[in-house]
């Protein structure tokens, strides 16, 4: 056992602050006899006196002053750690290390993060850039704390909280042969160059919800990293692209492209905030999700409230 304990440091600080054994005992909730016994025991362990008896205010020896300097270093650190742990336990503080399975989402995500930091300044928040492994399994392992996704996986440790639903729409050149159609069918894309983000097909709405169920394959698939680059390629007649309606709104307003629904009813995916089940109720997590929803509905055109409160893969 260490010779010096935290209770000894607190007692010495109380003795310095009050200047007497009687008042110090009251401050640390001990009787004067118990406090005197504690100090004598410590002096016995250390082999030296810590203060000069029968002086008022109490005068400390060199050994006592050294311990007081130690107390001034250690006790504030301990108090700060206890405060932080209490905030963590109460869900007022924590870490949100997030990844995004949505190339178009930075338009609203960065303003949401800025607004969140104004309210939750104690939360460590960062975006994982260039994730080269699957974000949702990384979330389940604890490597991430939140993932923005439209592609939930079946994992009992994860919960999916919907942010909003959107229509996946096809952007065409203004003079395209399909520009006068009320909507497009899968077969209409069989002869087209389809421009996509460089991600797996099973994460692209146009493939998983439109073309693949109909057994249709486009003539060519071309990749582009940036939404603006995609629109430039479409506007110049080099292909067609499927993007969220809110991402296409400004380009449609400026008459750069023509926009069509995928099928008569349209394709309406839902974007989720995926979190671990054990953190779903944490106030700092719920705070981010609520702010993200508010920013989305304040800034994005064409989105709607998701029909379900939670994805069916979520527990509870």
PDB file of N, CA, C and O in Angstrom, residues 264-305:
ATOM      1  N   UNK A 264     -42.920   4.717 -62.296  1.00  0.00           N
ATOM      2  CA  UNK A 264     -44.079   5.590 -62.066  1.00  0.00           C
ATOM      3  C   UNK A 264     -44.181   6.056 -60.625  1.00  0.00           C
ATOM      4  O   UNK A 264     -44.551   7.203 -60.341  1.00  0.00           O
ATOM      5  N   UNK A 265     -43.852   5.162 -59.684  1.00  0.00           N
ATOM      6  CA  UNK A 265     -43.960   5.503 -58.263  1.00  0.00           C
ATOM      7  C   UNK A 265     -42.687   6.155 -57.721  1.00  0.00           C
ATOM      8  O   UNK A 265     -42.703   6.751 -56.645  1.00  0.00           O
ATOM      9  N   UNK A 266     -41.602   6.019 -58.464  1.00  0.00           N
ATOM     10  CA  UNK A 266     -40.337   6.553 -57.987  1.00  0.00           C
ATOM     11  C   UNK A 266     -39.675   5.625 -56.979  1.00  0.00           C
ATOM     12  O   UNK A 266     -40.304   4.717 -56.418  1.00  0.00           O
ATOM     13  N   UNK A 267     -38.396   5.820 -56.757  1.00  0.00           N
ATOM     14  CA  UNK A 267     -37.631   5.066 -55.760  1.00  0.00           C
ATOM     15  C   UNK A 267     -37.351   6.006 -54.593  1.00  0.00           C
ATOM     16  O   UNK A 267     -36.753   7.071 -54.773  1.00  0.00           O
ATOM     17  N   UNK A 268     -37.777   5.616 -53.378  1.00  0.00           N
ATOM     18  CA  UNK A 268     -37.661   6.495 -52.199  1.00  0.00           C
ATOM     19  C   UNK A 268     -36.858   5.802 -51.086  1.00  0.00           C
ATOM     20  O   UNK A 268     -37.438   5.177 -50.205  1.00  0.00           O
ATOM     21  N   UNK A 269     -35.553   5.891 -51.116  1.00  0.00           N
ATOM     22  CA  UNK A 269     -34.742   5.331 -50.025  1.00  0.00           C
ATOM     23  C   UNK A 269     -34.837   6.203 -48.766  1.00  0.00           C
ATOM     24  O   UNK A 269     -35.309   7.347 -48.802  1.00  0.00           O
ATOM     25  N   UNK A 270     -34.363   5.664 -47.667  1.00  0.00           N
ATOM     26  CA  UNK A 270     -34.289   6.394 -46.397  1.00  0.00           C
ATOM     27  C   UNK A 270     -32.837   6.456 -45.939  1.00  0.00           C
ATOM     28  O   UNK A 270     -32.114   5.465 -46.010  1.00  0.00           O
ATOM     29  N   UNK A 271     -32.441   7.622 -45.476  1.00  0.00           N
ATOM     30  CA  UNK A 271     -31.098   7.809 -44.939  1.00  0.00           C
ATOM     31  C   UNK A 271     -31.162   7.694 -43.418  1.00  0.00           C
ATOM     32  O   UNK A 271     -32.037   8.294 -42.781  1.00  0.00           O
ATOM     33  N   UNK A 272     -30.249   6.902 -42.852  1.00  0.00           N
ATOM     34  CA  UNK A 272     -30.251   6.628 -41.412  1.00  0.00           C
ATOM     35  C   UNK A 272     -28.972   7.117 -40.747  1.00  0.00           C
ATOM     36  O   UNK A 272     -27.912   7.193 -41.373  1.00  0.00           O
ATOM     37  N   UNK A 273     -29.102   7.399 -39.469  1.00  0.00           N
ATOM     38  CA  UNK A 273     -27.941   7.526 -38.592  1.00  0.00           C
ATOM     39  C   UNK A 273     -27.833   6.197 -37.849  1.00  0.00           C
ATOM     40  O   UNK A 273     -28.702   5.848 -37.056  1.00  0.00           O
ATOM     41  N   UNK A 274     -26.786   5.441 -38.147  1.00  0.00           N
ATOM     42  CA  UNK A 274     -26.576   4.157 -37.474  1.00  0.00           C
ATOM     43  C   UNK A 274     -25.681   4.374 -36.262  1.00  0.00           C
ATOM     44  O   UNK A 274     -24.642   5.033 -36.354  1.00  0.00           O
ATOM     45  N   UNK A 275     -26.097   3.832 -35.124  1.00  0.00           N
ATOM     46  CA  UNK A 275     -25.325   3.920 -33.887  1.00  0.00           C
ATOM     47  C   UNK A 275     -25.352   2.550 -33.211  1.00  0.00           C
ATOM     48  O   UNK A 275     -26.135   1.678 -33.574  1.00  0.00           O
ATOM     49  N   UNK A 276     -24.490   2.373 -32.230  1.00  0.00           N
ATOM     50  CA  UNK A 276     -24.558   1.137 -31.454  1.00  0.00           C
ATOM     51  C   UNK A 276     -25.771   1.173 -30.530  1.00  0.00           C
ATOM     52  O   UNK A 276     -26.124   2.224 -29.996  1.00  0.00           O
ATOM     53  N   UNK A 277     -26.388   0.032 -30.381  1.00  0.00           N
ATOM     54  CA  UNK A 277     -27.595  -0.068 -29.562  1.00  0.00           C
ATOM     55  C   UNK A 277     -27.371   0.463 -28.152  1.00  0.00           C
ATOM     56  O   UNK A 277     -28.227   1.148 -27.588  1.00  0.00           O
ATOM     57  N   UNK A 278     -26.180   0.195 -27.581  1.00  0.00           N
ATOM     58  CA  UNK A 278     -25.934   0.610 -26.199  1.00  0.00           C
ATOM     59  C   UNK A 278     -25.696   2.113 -26.065  1.00  0.00           C
ATOM     60  O   UNK A 278     -25.639   2.637 -24.949  1.00  0.00           O
ATOM     61  N   UNK A 279     -25.563   2.831 -27.198  1.00  0.00           N
ATOM     62  CA  UNK A 279     -25.378   4.283 -27.138  1.00  0.00           C
ATOM     63  C   UNK A 279     -26.575   5.047 -27.699  1.00  0.00           C
ATOM     64  O   UNK A 279     -26.580   6.269 -27.678  1.00  0.00           O
ATOM     65  N   UNK A 280     -27.578   4.341 -28.138  1.00  0.00           N
ATOM     66  CA  UNK A 280     -28.696   4.997 -28.813  1.00  0.00           C
ATOM     67  C   UNK A 280     -29.375   6.042 -27.932  1.00  0.00           C
ATOM     68  O   UNK A 280     -29.791   7.087 -28.418  1.00  0.00           O
ATOM     69  N   UNK A 281     -29.480   5.800 -26.618  1.00  0.00           N
ATOM     70  CA  UNK A 281     -30.174   6.716 -25.729  1.00  0.00           C
ATOM     71  C   UNK A 281     -29.253   7.773 -25.125  1.00  0.00           C
ATOM     72  O   UNK A 281     -29.721   8.622 -24.358  1.00  0.00           O
ATOM     73  N   UNK A 282     -27.966   7.737 -25.425  1.00  0.00           N
ATOM     74  CA  UNK A 282     -27.036   8.724 -24.865  1.00  0.00           C
ATOM     75  C   UNK A 282     -27.443  10.120 -25.338  1.00  0.00           C
ATOM     76  O   UNK A 282     -27.633  10.340 -26.535  1.00  0.00           O
ATOM     77  N   UNK A 283     -27.592  11.071 -24.422  1.00  0.00           N
ATOM     78  CA  UNK A 283     -28.029  12.417 -24.836  1.00  0.00           C
ATOM     79  C   UNK A 283     -27.149  13.054 -25.898  1.00  0.00           C
ATOM     80  O   UNK A 283     -27.655  13.728 -26.799  1.00  0.00           O
ATOM     81  N   UNK A 284     -25.824  12.846 -25.848  1.00  0.00           N
ATOM     82  CA  UNK A 284     -24.981  13.496 -26.850  1.00  0.00           C
ATOM     83  C   UNK A 284     -25.159  12.876 -28.235  1.00  0.00           C
ATOM     84  O   UNK A 284     -24.965  13.555 -29.252  1.00  0.00           O
ATOM     85  N   UNK A 285     -25.543  11.603 -28.297  1.00  0.00           N
ATOM     86  CA  UNK A 285     -25.869  10.971 -29.580  1.00  0.00           C
ATOM     87  C   UNK A 285     -27.219  11.470 -30.083  1.00  0.00           C
ATOM     88  O   UNK A 285     -27.372  11.859 -31.247  1.00  0.00           O
ATOM     89  N   UNK A 286     -28.213  11.465 -29.207  1.00  0.00           N
ATOM     90  CA  UNK A 286     -29.534  11.943 -29.600  1.00  0.00           C
ATOM     91  C   UNK A 286     -29.484  13.410 -30.010  1.00  0.00           C
ATOM     92  O   UNK A 286     -30.185  13.831 -30.940  1.00  0.00           O
ATOM     93  N   UNK A 287     -28.628  14.178 -29.327  1.00  0.00           N
ATOM     94  CA  UNK A 287     -28.485  15.593 -29.665  1.00  0.00           C
ATOM     95  C   UNK A 287     -27.992  15.791 -31.077  1.00  0.00           C
ATOM     96  O   UNK A 287     -28.487  16.651 -31.811  1.00  0.00           O
ATOM     97  N   UNK A 288     -27.006  14.976 -31.481  1.00  0.00           N
ATOM     98  CA  UNK A 288     -26.491  15.113 -32.848  1.00  0.00           C
ATOM     99  C   UNK A 288     -27.560  14.732 -33.863  1.00  0.00           C
ATOM    100  O   UNK A 288     -27.729  15.418 -34.888  1.00  0.00           O
ATOM    101  N   UNK A 289     -28.276  13.650 -33.619  1.00  0.00           N
ATOM    102  CA  UNK A 289     -29.292  13.194 -34.580  1.00  0.00           C
ATOM    103  C   UNK A 289     -30.391  14.242 -34.742  1.00  0.00           C
ATOM    104  O   UNK A 289     -30.837  14.530 -35.858  1.00  0.00           O
ATOM    105  N   UNK A 290     -30.825  14.834 -33.632  1.00  0.00           N
ATOM    106  CA  UNK A 290     -31.885  15.836 -33.719  1.00  0.00           C
ATOM    107  C   UNK A 290     -31.411  17.084 -34.464  1.00  0.00           C
ATOM    108  O   UNK A 290     -32.149  17.663 -35.265  1.00  0.00           O
ATOM    109  N   UNK A 291     -30.180  17.506 -34.214  1.00  0.00           N
ATOM    110  CA  UNK A 291     -29.646  18.669 -34.924  1.00  0.00           C
ATOM    111  C   UNK A 291     -29.502  18.349 -36.411  1.00  0.00           C
ATOM    112  O   UNK A 291     -29.817  19.174 -37.276  1.00  0.00           O
ATOM    113  N   UNK A 292     -29.018  17.138 -36.732  1.00  0.00           N
ATOM    114  CA  UNK A 292     -28.873  16.743 -38.127  1.00  0.00           C
ATOM    115  C   UNK A 292     -30.229  16.775 -38.840  1.00  0.00           C
ATOM    116  O   UNK A 292     -30.339  17.284 -39.974  1.00  0.00           O
ATOM    117  N   UNK A 293     -31.268  16.251 -38.197  1.00  0.00           N
ATOM    118  CA  UNK A 293     -32.604  16.279 -38.801  1.00  0.00           C
ATOM    119  C   UNK A 293     -33.060  17.711 -39.049  1.00  0.00           C
ATOM    120  O   UNK A 293     -33.593  18.036 -40.113  1.00  0.00           O
ATOM    121  N   UNK A 294     -32.862  18.569 -38.059  1.00  0.00           N
ATOM    122  CA  UNK A 294     -33.298  19.962 -38.189  1.00  0.00           C
ATOM    123  C   UNK A 294     -32.594  20.650 -39.344  1.00  0.00           C
ATOM    124  O   UNK A 294     -33.230  21.334 -40.160  1.00  0.00           O
ATOM    125  N   UNK A 295     -31.280  20.471 -39.433  1.00  0.00           N
ATOM    126  CA  UNK A 295     -30.519  21.098 -40.525  1.00  0.00           C
ATOM    127  C   UNK A 295     -30.992  20.572 -41.879  1.00  0.00           C
ATOM    128  O   UNK A 295     -31.151  21.334 -42.836  1.00  0.00           O
ATOM    129  N   UNK A 296     -31.226  19.265 -41.965  1.00  0.00           N
ATOM    130  CA  UNK A 296     -31.670  18.674 -43.224  1.00  0.00           C
ATOM    131  C   UNK A 296     -32.991  19.275 -43.684  1.00  0.00           C
ATOM    132  O   UNK A 296     -33.147  19.692 -44.843  1.00  0.00           O
ATOM    133  N   UNK A 297     -33.969  19.335 -42.798  1.00  0.00           N
ATOM    134  CA  UNK A 297     -35.282  19.825 -43.202  1.00  0.00           C
ATOM    135  C   UNK A 297     -35.299  21.341 -43.381  1.00  0.00           C
ATOM    136  O   UNK A 297     -36.185  21.877 -44.051  1.00  0.00           O
ATOM    137  N   UNK A 298     -34.303  22.027 -42.797  1.00  0.00           N
ATOM    138  CA  UNK A 298     -34.186  23.471 -43.020  1.00  0.00           C
ATOM    139  C   UNK A 298     -33.539  23.794 -44.362  1.00  0.00           C
ATOM    140  O   UNK A 298     -33.787  24.869 -44.926  1.00  0.00           O
ATOM    141  N   UNK A 299     -32.696  22.903 -44.875  1.00  0.00           N
ATOM    142  CA  UNK A 299     -31.863  23.260 -46.028  1.00  0.00           C
ATOM    143  C   UNK A 299     -32.089  22.429 -47.287  1.00  0.00           C
ATOM    144  O   UNK A 299     -31.794  22.906 -48.380  1.00  0.00           O
ATOM    145  N   UNK A 300     -32.590  21.196 -47.166  1.00  0.00           N
ATOM    146  CA  UNK A 300     -32.699  20.311 -48.329  1.00  0.00           C
ATOM    147  C   UNK A 300     -34.106  20.348 -48.918  1.00  0.00           C
ATOM    148  O   UNK A 300     -35.095  20.259 -48.184  1.00  0.00           O
ATOM    149  N   UNK A 301     -34.182  20.445 -50.223  1.00  0.00           N
ATOM    150  CA  UNK A 301     -35.469  20.502 -50.929  1.00  0.00           C
ATOM    151  C   UNK A 301     -35.845  19.103 -51.411  1.00  0.00           C
ATOM    152  O   UNK A 301     -35.033  18.398 -52.008  1.00  0.00           O
ATOM    153  N   UNK A 302     -37.088  18.692 -51.146  1.00  0.00           N
ATOM    154  CA  UNK A 302     -37.593  17.437 -51.681  1.00  0.00           C
ATOM    155  C   UNK A 302     -37.547  16.261 -50.734  1.00  0.00           C
ATOM    156  O   UNK A 302     -38.045  15.179 -51.071  1.00  0.00           O
ATOM    157  N   UNK A 303     -36.964  16.427 -49.524  1.00  0.00           N
ATOM    158  CA  UNK A 303     -36.923  15.307 -48.591  1.00  0.00           C
ATOM    159  C   UNK A 303     -38.229  15.248 -47.810  1.00  0.00           C
ATOM    160  O   UNK A 303     -38.953  16.235 -47.689  1.00  0.00           O
ATOM    161  N   UNK A 304     -38.540  14.066 -47.270  1.00  0.00           N
ATOM    162  CA  UNK A 304     -39.756  13.869 -46.484  1.00  0.00           C
ATOM    163  C   UNK A 304     -39.413  13.084 -45.229  1.00  0.00           C
ATOM    164  O   UNK A 304     -38.375  12.420 -45.150  1.00  0.00           O
ATOM    165  N   UNK A 305     -40.289  13.166 -44.254  1.00  0.00           N
ATOM    166  CA  UNK A 305     -40.117  12.395 -43.026  1.00  0.00           C
ATOM    167  C   UNK A 305     -40.247  10.913 -43.334  1.00  0.00           C
ATOM    168  O   UNK A 305     -41.158  10.502 -44.064  1.00  0.00           O
TER     169      UNK A 305
END
